[in-house]
């Protein structure tokens, strides 16, 4: 199944996407791992996170870059003493151009599929065109991750439809308390960085009744 994540800013959605791409491209040999979105600006955010993460890996896990074009394609691998490159995996960059370039993912065979900021463009045709890249007789070969940010849904009709009916599109559905239906994963703004209070467990347990943390804030415990 796929995973659809919608929520507030500063929740770490971009880090989730970047980490997933970096992990799979490092671990799985011979794979193609796709970063996609509706415009260059959103794609650059994810690409920058992946680039930084790969550079800071422990040397044991770090690969050379046989190709290093974050606008089109990055190839991880290694070079021998004669400077001959050997490919390990690829990170592909595809811009769906606000839904106008529906075939951007055509011709790929994907281990990882990331589509960022789906609320900003009509993406259904783009996603349908990309599905053959990870469809097999046994189901999907990867877990496509689609994300959206609340407040950035200028063209969010497709995102709303998928969020309200995830199972119809083979995406994970989440049970919501006191709701009769199941939806995609929504993370509220109370989980933003600035919505957290740093404390430890012993201090939290000593909070007197009536002096609990501010309503709407999440307490982060460190033992």
C-alpha positions as a Markdown table, in Angstrom:
| # | Residue | x | y | z |
|---|---|---|---|---|
| 1 | Unk | 0.0 | 0.0 | 0.0 |
| 2 | Unk | 0.9 | 3.6 | -0.4 |
| 3 | Unk | 1.2 | 6.2 | 2.4 |
| 4 | Unk | -0.5 | 9.6 | 2.1 |
| 5 | Unk | 0.6 | 12.1 | 4.8 |
| 6 | Unk | -1.0 | 15.5 | 5.1 |
| 7 | Unk | -0.3 | 17.9 | 7.9 |
| 8 | Unk | 1.1 | 21.2 | 9.2 |
| 9 | Unk | 4.4 | 22.7 | 8.4 |
| 10 | Unk | 7.6 | 21.9 | 10.4 |
| 11 | Unk | 6.5 | 18.3 | 11.1 |
| 12 | Unk | 9.4 | 16.7 | 9.3 |
| 13 | Unk | 7.6 | 15.4 | 6.2 |
| 14 | Unk | 10.5 | 16.5 | 4.0 |
| 15 | Unk | 13.0 | 14.7 | 6.3 |
| 16 | Unk | 10.8 | 11.6 | 6.1 |
| 17 | Unk | 10.9 | 11.6 | 2.3 |
| 18 | Unk | 14.6 | 12.5 | 2.1 |
| 19 | Unk | 15.6 | 9.8 | 4.6 |
| 20 | Unk | 13.5 | 7.1 | 2.8 |
| 21 | Unk | 15.2 | 8.0 | -0.5 |
| 22 | Unk | 18.7 | 8.0 | 1.0 |
| 23 | Unk | 18.1 | 4.8 | 2.9 |
| 24 | Unk | 16.9 | 2.8 | -0.1 |
| 25 | Unk | 19.4 | 4.2 | -2.6 |
| 26 | Unk | 22.2 | 3.2 | -0.1 |
| 27 | Unk | 21.0 | -0.2 | 0.9 |
| 28 | Unk | 19.5 | -1.6 | -2.3 |
| 29 | Unk | 21.8 | -2.3 | -5.3 |
| 30 | Unk | 20.5 | -1.7 | -8.8 |
| 31 | Unk | 17.5 | 0.4 | -7.7 |
| 32 | Unk | 15.9 | 3.5 | -9.1 |
| 33 | Unk | 14.6 | 5.9 | -6.5 |
| 34 | Unk | 12.4 | 8.8 | -7.5 |
| 35 | Unk | 11.9 | 12.3 | -6.1 |
| 36 | Unk | 9.0 | 14.1 | -7.8 |
| 37 | Unk | 6.8 | 17.0 | -7.4 |
| 38 | Unk | 4.9 | 19.7 | -9.2 |
| 39 | Unk | 7.6 | 22.3 | -9.3 |
| 40 | Unk | 11.4 | 22.8 | -9.0 |
| 41 | Unk | 11.3 | 24.6 | -5.7 |
| 42 | Unk | 9.6 | 21.7 | -3.8 |
| 43 | Unk | 11.8 | 19.1 | -5.4 |
| 44 | Unk | 15.0 | 21.1 | -4.5 |
| 45 | Unk | 14.0 | 20.9 | -0.8 |
| 46 | Unk | 13.9 | 17.1 | -0.8 |
| 47 | Unk | 17.0 | 16.8 | -3.1 |
| 48 | Unk | 19.0 | 19.0 | -0.7 |
| 49 | Unk | 18.0 | 16.9 | 2.3 |
| 50 | Unk | 19.1 | 13.7 | 0.5 |
| 51 | Unk | 22.3 | 15.3 | -0.7 |
| 52 | Unk | 23.2 | 16.4 | 2.8 |
| 53 | Unk | 22.3 | 13.0 | 4.3 |
| 54 | Unk | 24.4 | 11.1 | 1.8 |
| 55 | Unk | 27.4 | 13.3 | 2.4 |
| 56 | Unk | 27.3 | 12.8 | 6.1 |
| 57 | Unk | 27.0 | 9.0 | 6.1 |
| 58 | Unk | 29.6 | 7.0 | 7.8 |
| 59 | Unk | 32.4 | 6.3 | 5.3 |
| 60 | Unk | 31.6 | 2.6 | 5.3 |
| 61 | Unk | 28.2 | 3.4 | 3.8 |
| 62 | Unk | 29.1 | 6.4 | 1.7 |
| 63 | Unk | 29.3 | 6.0 | -2.1 |
| 64 | Unk | 31.0 | 8.0 | -4.7 |
| 65 | Unk | 28.8 | 10.0 | -7.2 |
| 66 | Unk | 29.2 | 8.6 | -10.7 |
| 67 | Unk | 26.8 | 11.3 | -11.8 |
| 68 | Unk | 25.7 | 14.2 | -9.6 |
| 69 | Unk | 23.0 | 16.3 | -11.4 |
| 70 | Unk | 20.3 | 17.0 | -8.8 |
| 71 | Unk | 18.1 | 18.4 | -11.6 |
| 72 | Unk | 17.9 | 15.1 | -13.5 |
| 73 | Unk | 19.8 | 12.1 | -12.0 |
| 74 | Unk | 22.3 | 11.1 | -9.3 |
| 75 | Unk | 24.2 | 7.8 | -9.7 |
| 76 | Unk | 25.8 | 6.3 | -6.6 |
| 77 | Unk | 28.6 | 3.9 | -7.0 |
| 78 | Unk | 32.4 | 3.6 | -6.8 |
| 79 | Unk | 35.4 | 4.1 | -8.9 |
| 80 | Unk | 38.4 | 1.8 | -9.2 |
| 81 | Unk | 42.1 | 2.8 | -9.4 |
| 82 | Unk | 41.7 | 3.5 | -13.1 |
| 83 | Unk | 38.8 | 5.9 | -12.4 |
| 84 | Unk | 36.3 | 3.6 | -14.0 |
| 85 | Unk | 32.9 | 4.0 | -12.4 |
| 86 | Unk | 30.6 | 1.1 | -11.2 |
| 87 | Unk | 27.0 | 1.9 | -10.6 |
| 88 | Unk | 25.2 | 0.9 | -7.4 |
| 89 | Unk | 21.9 | 2.8 | -7.5 |
| 90 | Unk | 20.2 | 5.8 | -9.0 |
| 91 | Unk | 18.2 | 8.8 | -7.6 |
| 92 | Unk | 15.9 | 10.2 | -10.3 |
| 93 | Unk | 14.5 | 13.7 | -10.3 |
| 94 | Unk | 11.2 | 14.3 | -12.1 |
| 95 | Unk | 9.1 | 17.5 | -12.3 |
| 96 | Unk | 5.5 | 17.0 | -13.2 |
| 97 | Unk | 5.2 | 20.7 | -14.0 |
| 98 | Unk | 2.0 | 21.4 | -12.1 |
| 99 | Unk | 0.4 | 18.3 | -13.6 |
| 100 | Unk | 1.2 | 19.2 | -17.2 |
| 101 | Unk | 4.1 | 16.7 | -17.6 |
| 102 | Unk | 2.1 | 13.6 | -16.8 |
| 103 | Unk | 4.6 | 11.1 | -18.3 |
| 104 | Unk | 7.6 | 12.4 | -16.3 |
| 105 | Unk | 8.1 | 9.1 | -14.5 |
| 106 | Unk | 7.7 | 7.0 | -17.7 |
| 107 | Unk | 10.4 | 4.5 | -18.4 |
| 108 | Unk | 11.5 | 4.0 | -14.8 |
| 109 | Unk | 11.5 | 0.9 | -12.7 |
| 110 | Unk | 11.2 | 2.1 | -9.1 |
| 111 | Unk | 12.1 | 0.9 | -5.7 |
| 112 | Unk | 11.1 | 4.3 | -4.1 |
| 113 | Unk | 8.5 | 6.8 | -5.2 |
| 114 | Unk | 8.2 | 10.2 | -3.5 |
| 115 | Unk | 5.7 | 12.8 | -4.6 |
| 116 | Unk | 5.9 | 16.0 | -2.7 |
| 117 | Unk | 3.2 | 18.7 | -2.1 |
| 118 | Unk | 0.3 | 17.0 | -3.8 |
| 119 | Unk | -2.1 | 19.8 | -2.8 |
| 120 | Unk | -0.4 | 22.2 | -5.2 |
| 121 | Unk | -1.3 | 20.5 | -8.5 |
| 122 | Unk | -3.7 | 18.0 | -10.0 |
| 123 | Unk | -1.6 | 14.8 | -9.7 |
| 124 | Unk | -4.0 | 11.9 | -10.5 |
| 125 | Unk | -2.9 | 11.6 | -14.1 |
| 126 | Unk | 0.7 | 11.8 | -13.1 |
| 127 | Unk | 0.4 | 9.1 | -10.5 |
| 128 | Unk | -1.6 | 6.8 | -12.8 |
| 129 | Unk | 1.1 | 7.2 | -15.5 |
| 130 | Unk | 3.8 | 6.4 | -12.9 |
| 131 | Unk | 2.2 | 3.3 | -11.5 |
| 132 | Unk | 3.5 | 0.9 | -14.2 |
| 133 | Unk | 7.0 | 1.8 | -12.9 |
| 134 | Unk | 6.3 | -0.1 | -9.6 |
| 135 | Unk | 3.5 | -2.5 | -10.5 |
| 136 | Unk | 4.1 | -6.2 | -10.6 |
| 137 | Unk | 2.0 | -9.4 | -10.8 |
| 138 | Unk | 2.3 | -9.6 | -7.1 |
| 139 | Unk | 1.4 | -6.0 | -6.2 |
| 140 | Unk | 3.4 | -2.8 | -5.9 |
| 141 | Unk | 7.2 | -3.2 | -5.7 |
| 142 | Unk | 7.5 | -0.1 | -3.4 |
| 143 | Unk | 5.6 | 2.0 | -0.9 |
| 144 | Unk | 4.8 | 5.3 | -2.7 |
| 145 | Unk | 4.8 | 8.2 | -0.3 |
| 146 | Unk | 2.7 | 11.2 | -1.2 |
| 147 | Unk | 2.7 | 14.3 | 1.1 |
| 148 | Unk | 0.9 | 17.5 | 1.4 |
| 149 | Unk | 1.0 | 20.6 | 3.6 |
| 150 | Unk | -2.0 | 22.2 | 5.1 |
| 151 | Unk | -2.5 | 25.7 | 3.7 |
| 152 | Unk | -0.8 | 24.8 | 0.4 |
| 153 | Unk | -3.8 | 23.2 | -1.3 |
| 154 | Unk | -4.4 | 25.8 | -4.1 |
| 155 | Unk | -5.3 | 22.9 | -6.4 |
| 156 | Unk | -6.1 | 20.2 | -3.9 |
| 157 | Unk | -9.1 | 18.5 | -5.4 |
| 158 | Unk | -7.2 | 15.3 | -6.2 |
| 159 | Unk | -5.4 | 15.3 | -2.8 |
| 160 | Unk | -8.8 | 15.7 | -1.0 |
| 161 | Unk | -10.3 | 12.9 | -3.0 |
| 162 | Unk | -7.4 | 10.5 | -2.2 |
| 163 | Unk | -7.3 | 11.6 | 1.5 |
| 164 | Unk | -11.0 | 10.9 | 1.9 |
| 165 | Unk | -10.9 | 7.5 | 0.1 |
| 166 | Unk | -7.4 | 6.1 | 0.5 |
| 167 | Unk | -8.4 | 2.4 | 0.2 |
| 168 | Unk | -9.9 | 3.1 | -3.3 |
| 169 | Unk | -6.4 | 4.0 | -4.4 |
| 170 | Unk | -4.5 | 1.2 | -2.5 |
| 171 | Unk | -3.3 | 3.6 | 0.2 |
| 172 | Unk | -3.2 | 3.0 | 3.9 |
| 173 | Unk | -6.3 | 4.1 | 5.7 |
| 174 | Unk | -6.3 | 5.4 | 9.3 |
| 175 | Unk | -9.1 | 5.0 | 11.8 |
| 176 | Unk | -10.0 | 8.3 | 13.4 |
| 177 | Unk | -11.7 | 8.4 | 16.8 |
| 178 | Unk | -15.4 | 9.2 | 16.7 |
| 179 | Unk | -15.3 | 9.3 | 12.9 |
| 180 | Unk | -17.4 | 6.8 | 10.8 |
| 181 | Unk | -14.8 | 6.6 | 8.0 |
| 182 | Unk | -11.2 | 6.0 | 7.6 |
| 183 | Unk | -8.8 | 8.6 | 6.0 |
| 184 | Unk | -5.2 | 9.1 | 5.0 |
| 185 | Unk | -2.7 | 10.0 | 7.7 |
| 186 | Unk | -3.3 | 13.6 | 9.1 |
| 187 | Unk | -0.8 | 15.1 | 11.6 |
| 188 | Unk | -2.1 | 18.2 | 13.3 |
| 189 | Unk | -0.1 | 21.3 | 14.0 |
| 190 | Unk | 0.3 | 20.5 | 17.7 |
| 191 | Unk | 3.2 | 18.2 | 16.7 |
| 192 | Unk | 5.2 | 21.0 | 15.2 |
| 193 | Unk | 8.6 | 21.8 | 16.7 |
| 194 | Unk | 7.4 | 25.0 | 18.4 |
| 195 | Unk | 4.4 | 23.1 | 19.8 |
| 196 | Unk | 6.6 | 20.9 | 22.1 |
| 197 | Unk | 7.8 | 21.4 | 25.6 |
| 198 | Unk | 11.2 | 19.8 | 26.5 |
| 199 | Unk | 11.1 | 18.1 | 29.9 |
| 200 | Unk | 12.0 | 14.8 | 31.5 |
| 201 | Unk | 9.7 | 12.2 | 32.9 |
| 202 | Unk | 10.4 | 12.9 | 36.6 |
| 203 | Unk | 9.6 | 16.6 | 36.2 |
| 204 | Unk | 6.5 | 15.8 | 34.2 |
| 205 | Unk | 5.2 | 13.5 | 36.9 |
| 206 | Unk | 5.7 | 16.2 | 39.6 |
| 207 | Unk | 3.5 | 18.7 | 37.8 |
| 208 | Unk | 0.8 | 19.7 | 40.2 |
| 209 | Unk | -2.8 | 19.5 | 39.3 |
| 210 | Unk | -4.0 | 22.7 | 37.6 |
| 211 | Unk | -0.5 | 23.5 | 36.3 |
| 212 | Unk | -0.3 | 21.2 | 33.3 |
| 213 | Unk | 1.5 | 22.3 | 30.1 |
| 214 | Unk | -0.4 | 24.8 | 28.0 |
| 215 | Unk | -3.4 | 23.3 | 26.2 |
| 216 | Unk | -2.6 | 22.2 | 22.6 |
| 217 | Unk | 1.0 | 21.6 | 23.3 |
| 218 | Unk | 2.8 | 18.2 | 23.2 |
| 219 | Unk | 5.2 | 17.2 | 25.9 |
| 220 | Unk | 8.4 | 15.6 | 24.8 |
| 221 | Unk | 10.0 | 13.3 | 27.4 |
| 222 | Unk | 13.7 | 12.5 | 27.7 |
| 223 | Unk | 14.7 | 9.9 | 30.3 |
